[in-house]
Coordinates of C-alpha atoms in Angstrom, one line a residue:
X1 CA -90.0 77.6 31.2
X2 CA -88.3 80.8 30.4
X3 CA -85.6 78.9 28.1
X4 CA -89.0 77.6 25.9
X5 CA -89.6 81.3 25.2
X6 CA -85.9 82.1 24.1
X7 CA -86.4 83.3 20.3
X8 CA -83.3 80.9 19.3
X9 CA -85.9 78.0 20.7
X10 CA -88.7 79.8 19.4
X11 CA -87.1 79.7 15.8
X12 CA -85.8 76.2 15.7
X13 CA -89.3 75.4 16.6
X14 CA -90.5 77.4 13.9
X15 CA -88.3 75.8 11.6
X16 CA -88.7 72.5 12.5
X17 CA -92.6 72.7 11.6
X18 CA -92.1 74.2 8.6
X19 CA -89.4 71.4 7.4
X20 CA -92.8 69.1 8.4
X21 CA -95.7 70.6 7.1
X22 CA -93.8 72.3 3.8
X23 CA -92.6 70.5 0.4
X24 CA -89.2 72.7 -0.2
X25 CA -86.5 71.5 -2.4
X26 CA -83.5 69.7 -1.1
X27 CA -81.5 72.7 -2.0
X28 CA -83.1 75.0 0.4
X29 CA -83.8 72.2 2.6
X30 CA -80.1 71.7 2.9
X31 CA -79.6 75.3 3.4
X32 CA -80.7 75.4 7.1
X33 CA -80.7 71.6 8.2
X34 CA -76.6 72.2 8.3
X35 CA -76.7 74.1 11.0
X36 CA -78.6 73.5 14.3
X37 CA -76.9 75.5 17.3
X38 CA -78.2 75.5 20.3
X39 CA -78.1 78.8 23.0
X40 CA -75.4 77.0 24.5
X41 CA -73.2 77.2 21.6
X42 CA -70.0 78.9 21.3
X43 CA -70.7 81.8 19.0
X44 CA -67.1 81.2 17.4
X45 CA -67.4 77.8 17.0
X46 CA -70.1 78.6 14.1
X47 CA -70.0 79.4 11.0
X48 CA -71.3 83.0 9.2
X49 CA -71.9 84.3 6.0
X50 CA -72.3 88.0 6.1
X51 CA -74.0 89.8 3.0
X52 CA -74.9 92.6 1.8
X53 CA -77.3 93.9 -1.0
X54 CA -77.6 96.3 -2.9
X55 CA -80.9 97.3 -4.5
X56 CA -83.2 100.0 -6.5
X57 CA -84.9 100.7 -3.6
X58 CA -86.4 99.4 -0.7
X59 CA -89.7 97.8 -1.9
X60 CA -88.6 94.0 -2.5
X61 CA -91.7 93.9 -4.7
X62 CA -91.0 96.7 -6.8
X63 CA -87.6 97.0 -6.5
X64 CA -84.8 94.7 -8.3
X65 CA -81.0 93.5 -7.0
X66 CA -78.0 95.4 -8.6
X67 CA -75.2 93.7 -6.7
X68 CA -74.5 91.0 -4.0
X69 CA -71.7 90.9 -2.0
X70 CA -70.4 88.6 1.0
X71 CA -67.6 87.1 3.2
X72 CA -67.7 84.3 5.4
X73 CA -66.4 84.1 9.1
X74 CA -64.9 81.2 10.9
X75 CA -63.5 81.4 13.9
X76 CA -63.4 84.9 14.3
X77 CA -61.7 85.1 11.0
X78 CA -62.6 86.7 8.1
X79 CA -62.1 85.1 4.9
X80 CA -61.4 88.0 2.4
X81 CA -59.9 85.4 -0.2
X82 CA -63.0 83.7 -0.8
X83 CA -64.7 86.9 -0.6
X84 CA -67.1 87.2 -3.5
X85 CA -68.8 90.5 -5.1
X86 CA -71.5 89.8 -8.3
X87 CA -73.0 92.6 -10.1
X88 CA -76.2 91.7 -12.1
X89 CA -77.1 92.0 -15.4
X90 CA -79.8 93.9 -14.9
X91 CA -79.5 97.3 -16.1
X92 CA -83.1 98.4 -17.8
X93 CA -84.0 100.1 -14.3
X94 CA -80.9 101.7 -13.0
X95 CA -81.8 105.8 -13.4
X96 CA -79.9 108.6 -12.2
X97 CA -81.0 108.5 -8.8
X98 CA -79.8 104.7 -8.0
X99 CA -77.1 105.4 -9.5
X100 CA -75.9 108.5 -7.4
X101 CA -77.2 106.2 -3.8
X102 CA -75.7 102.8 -5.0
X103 CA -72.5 104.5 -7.1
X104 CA -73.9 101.6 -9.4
X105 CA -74.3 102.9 -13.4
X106 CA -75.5 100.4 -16.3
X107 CA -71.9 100.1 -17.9
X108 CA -71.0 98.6 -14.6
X109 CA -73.6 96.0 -14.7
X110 CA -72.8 94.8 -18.6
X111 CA -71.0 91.6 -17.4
X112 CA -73.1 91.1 -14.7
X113 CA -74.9 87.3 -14.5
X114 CA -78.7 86.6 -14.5
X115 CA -79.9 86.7 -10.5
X116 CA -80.4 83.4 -11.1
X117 CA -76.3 82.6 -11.3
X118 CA -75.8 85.4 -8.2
X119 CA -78.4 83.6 -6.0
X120 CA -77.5 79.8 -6.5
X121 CA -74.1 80.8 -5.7
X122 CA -74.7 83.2 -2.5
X123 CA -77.6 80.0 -1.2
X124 CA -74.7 77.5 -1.5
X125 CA -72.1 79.6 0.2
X126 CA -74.5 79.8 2.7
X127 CA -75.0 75.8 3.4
X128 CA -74.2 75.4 7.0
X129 CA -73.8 79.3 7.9
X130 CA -76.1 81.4 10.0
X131 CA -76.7 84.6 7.7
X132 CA -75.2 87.9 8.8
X133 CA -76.2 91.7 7.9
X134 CA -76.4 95.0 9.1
X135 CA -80.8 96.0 9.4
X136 CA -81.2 92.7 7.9
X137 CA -84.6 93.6 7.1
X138 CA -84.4 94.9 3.8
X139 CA -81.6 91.4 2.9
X140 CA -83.9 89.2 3.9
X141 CA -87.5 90.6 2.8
X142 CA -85.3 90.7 -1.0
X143 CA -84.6 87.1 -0.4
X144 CA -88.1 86.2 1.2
X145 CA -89.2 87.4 -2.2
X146 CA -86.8 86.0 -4.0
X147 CA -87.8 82.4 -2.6
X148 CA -91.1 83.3 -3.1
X149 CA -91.4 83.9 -6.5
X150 CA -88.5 81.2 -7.3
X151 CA -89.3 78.3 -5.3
X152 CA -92.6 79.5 -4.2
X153 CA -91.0 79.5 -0.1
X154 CA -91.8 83.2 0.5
X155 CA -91.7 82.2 4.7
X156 CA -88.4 80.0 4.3
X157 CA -86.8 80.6 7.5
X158 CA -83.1 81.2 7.3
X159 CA -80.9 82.1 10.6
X160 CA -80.1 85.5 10.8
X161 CA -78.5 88.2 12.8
X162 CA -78.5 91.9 12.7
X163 CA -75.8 93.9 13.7
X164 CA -78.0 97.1 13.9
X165 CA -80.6 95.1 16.3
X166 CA -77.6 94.4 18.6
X167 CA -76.0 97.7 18.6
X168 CA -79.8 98.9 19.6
X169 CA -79.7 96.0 22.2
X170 CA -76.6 97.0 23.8
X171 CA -77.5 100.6 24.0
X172 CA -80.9 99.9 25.9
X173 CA -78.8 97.6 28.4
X174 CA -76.5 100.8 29.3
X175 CA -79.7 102.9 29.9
X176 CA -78.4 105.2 27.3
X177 CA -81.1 107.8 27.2
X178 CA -80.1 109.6 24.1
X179 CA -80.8 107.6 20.7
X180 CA -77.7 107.0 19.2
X181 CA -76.8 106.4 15.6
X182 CA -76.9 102.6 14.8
X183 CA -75.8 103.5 11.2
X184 CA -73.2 100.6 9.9
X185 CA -70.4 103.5 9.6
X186 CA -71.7 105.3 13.0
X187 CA -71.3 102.1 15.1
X188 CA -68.1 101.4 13.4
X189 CA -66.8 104.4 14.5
X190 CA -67.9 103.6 18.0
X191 CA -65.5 100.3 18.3
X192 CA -62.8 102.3 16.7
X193 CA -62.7 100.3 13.1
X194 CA -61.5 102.5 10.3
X195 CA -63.8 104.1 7.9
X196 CA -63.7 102.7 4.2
X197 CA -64.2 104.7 1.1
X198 CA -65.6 103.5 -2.0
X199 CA -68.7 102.0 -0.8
X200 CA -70.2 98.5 -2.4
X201 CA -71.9 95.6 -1.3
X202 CA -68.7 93.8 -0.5
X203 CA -67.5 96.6 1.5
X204 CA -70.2 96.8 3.4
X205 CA -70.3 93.1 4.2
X206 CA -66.7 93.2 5.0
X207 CA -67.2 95.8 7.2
X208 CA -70.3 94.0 8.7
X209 CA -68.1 91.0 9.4
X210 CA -66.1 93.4 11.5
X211 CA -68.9 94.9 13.3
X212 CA -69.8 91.0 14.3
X213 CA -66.6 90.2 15.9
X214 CA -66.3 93.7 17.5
X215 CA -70.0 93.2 18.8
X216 CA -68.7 89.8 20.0
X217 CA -66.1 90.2 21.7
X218 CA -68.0 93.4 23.4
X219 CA -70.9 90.9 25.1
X220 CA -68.5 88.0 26.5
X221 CA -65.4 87.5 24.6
X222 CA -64.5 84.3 23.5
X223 CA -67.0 82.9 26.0
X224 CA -70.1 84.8 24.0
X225 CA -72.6 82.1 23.2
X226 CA -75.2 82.4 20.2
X227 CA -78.1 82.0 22.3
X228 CA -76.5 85.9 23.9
X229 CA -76.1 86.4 20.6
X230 CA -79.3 85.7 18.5
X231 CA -81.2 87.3 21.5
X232 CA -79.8 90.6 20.9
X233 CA -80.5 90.4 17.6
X234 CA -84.2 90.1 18.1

């Protein structure tokens, strides 16, 4: 009885109604029928695509995608080689303000590709992955509406984790009564992983990727499963 209430169960569950009850193209439908694992599962045995975004702002609705940037992980390695970073061609709405947060100016963005071209090539790097980012909250409400107004699938539900939610997990399990900083850079510093300059999306998910293993290897080593995993993440 407990296992029915794990939140992996809970969202194959989910996922599995939806796949009934919801017309979605192949495409997406592909997307998250390549991977089914189970709590049981080695959590190096599967395959992750950690991304980062960044955006305007906050407010997926109001708000508009400058660059995307990932790197896959396979057995606790890192794939730098096929590492990809895309700027988009959107520059109408970057303003002083984005451009001082994101380091992002309109010059930079003037062979960027429609976010079209960006997102049909991050969905089909992600075939088969489970999706991977640091307060995955503001990724995926920029992809919910991105489905949403695309392919009219604004609850699709792709397999994430969160780094931050696990860091926060970890902490509560050590009683730690002070808050501590679950910043991506702050918990970095934690494990002892170096600090990199020059922050961009790809940076950021490379040094996401990091944080994953790090937090990995921190739960149960090589013998973490996902269902340990995906729990802390929720």
């Amino acid at each position: 009885m407990i296992r029915y209430f794990h939140p992996l169960l809970k969202f194959l569950r989910g996922r599995e109604q939806y796949l009934q009850s919801t017309s979605a193209p192949k495409m997406l439908k592909d997307l998250i029928t390549d991977i089914n694992p189970t709590i049981e599962t080695v959590a190096n045995e599967l395959e992750y695509i950690v991304v980062d975004l960044e955006t305007t702002g906050l407010d997926s609705e109001r708000d508009i995608i400058l660059s995307i940037g990932w790197v896959t992980v396979s057995g606790e390695r890192i794939d730098l080689a096929g590492a990809h970073h895309i700027y988009i061609d959107d520059s109408s709405q970057i303003n002083p303000e984005t451009a001082v947060i994101n380091h992002i100016t309109p010059q930079m963005l003037e062979d960027g590709v429609p976010i079209h071209d960006a997102m049909s090539s991050f969905l089909e790097a992600a075939r088969g992955k489970v999706l991977v980012a640091h307060a995955c909250v503001v990724e995926s409400q920029f992809f919910r509406q991105y489905l949403a107004l695309n392919y009219s699938a604004p609850e699709f539900p792709l397999l994430w984790v969160d780094t931050m939610c696990i860091e926060k997990k970890l902490a509560q399990a050590l009683n730690q009564a002070d808050e501590i900083d679950v910043s991506l850079w702050a918990t970095r510093h934690r494990y002892g992983l170096p600090e990199y300059h020059g922050h961009n999306a790809l940076t950021d998910a490379v040094a996401t990727a990091e944080l994953l293993l790090a937090q990995s290897k921190r739960i149960n080593g090589s013998k973490t499963n996902f269902g340990q995993l995906f729990k802390l993440s929720h």
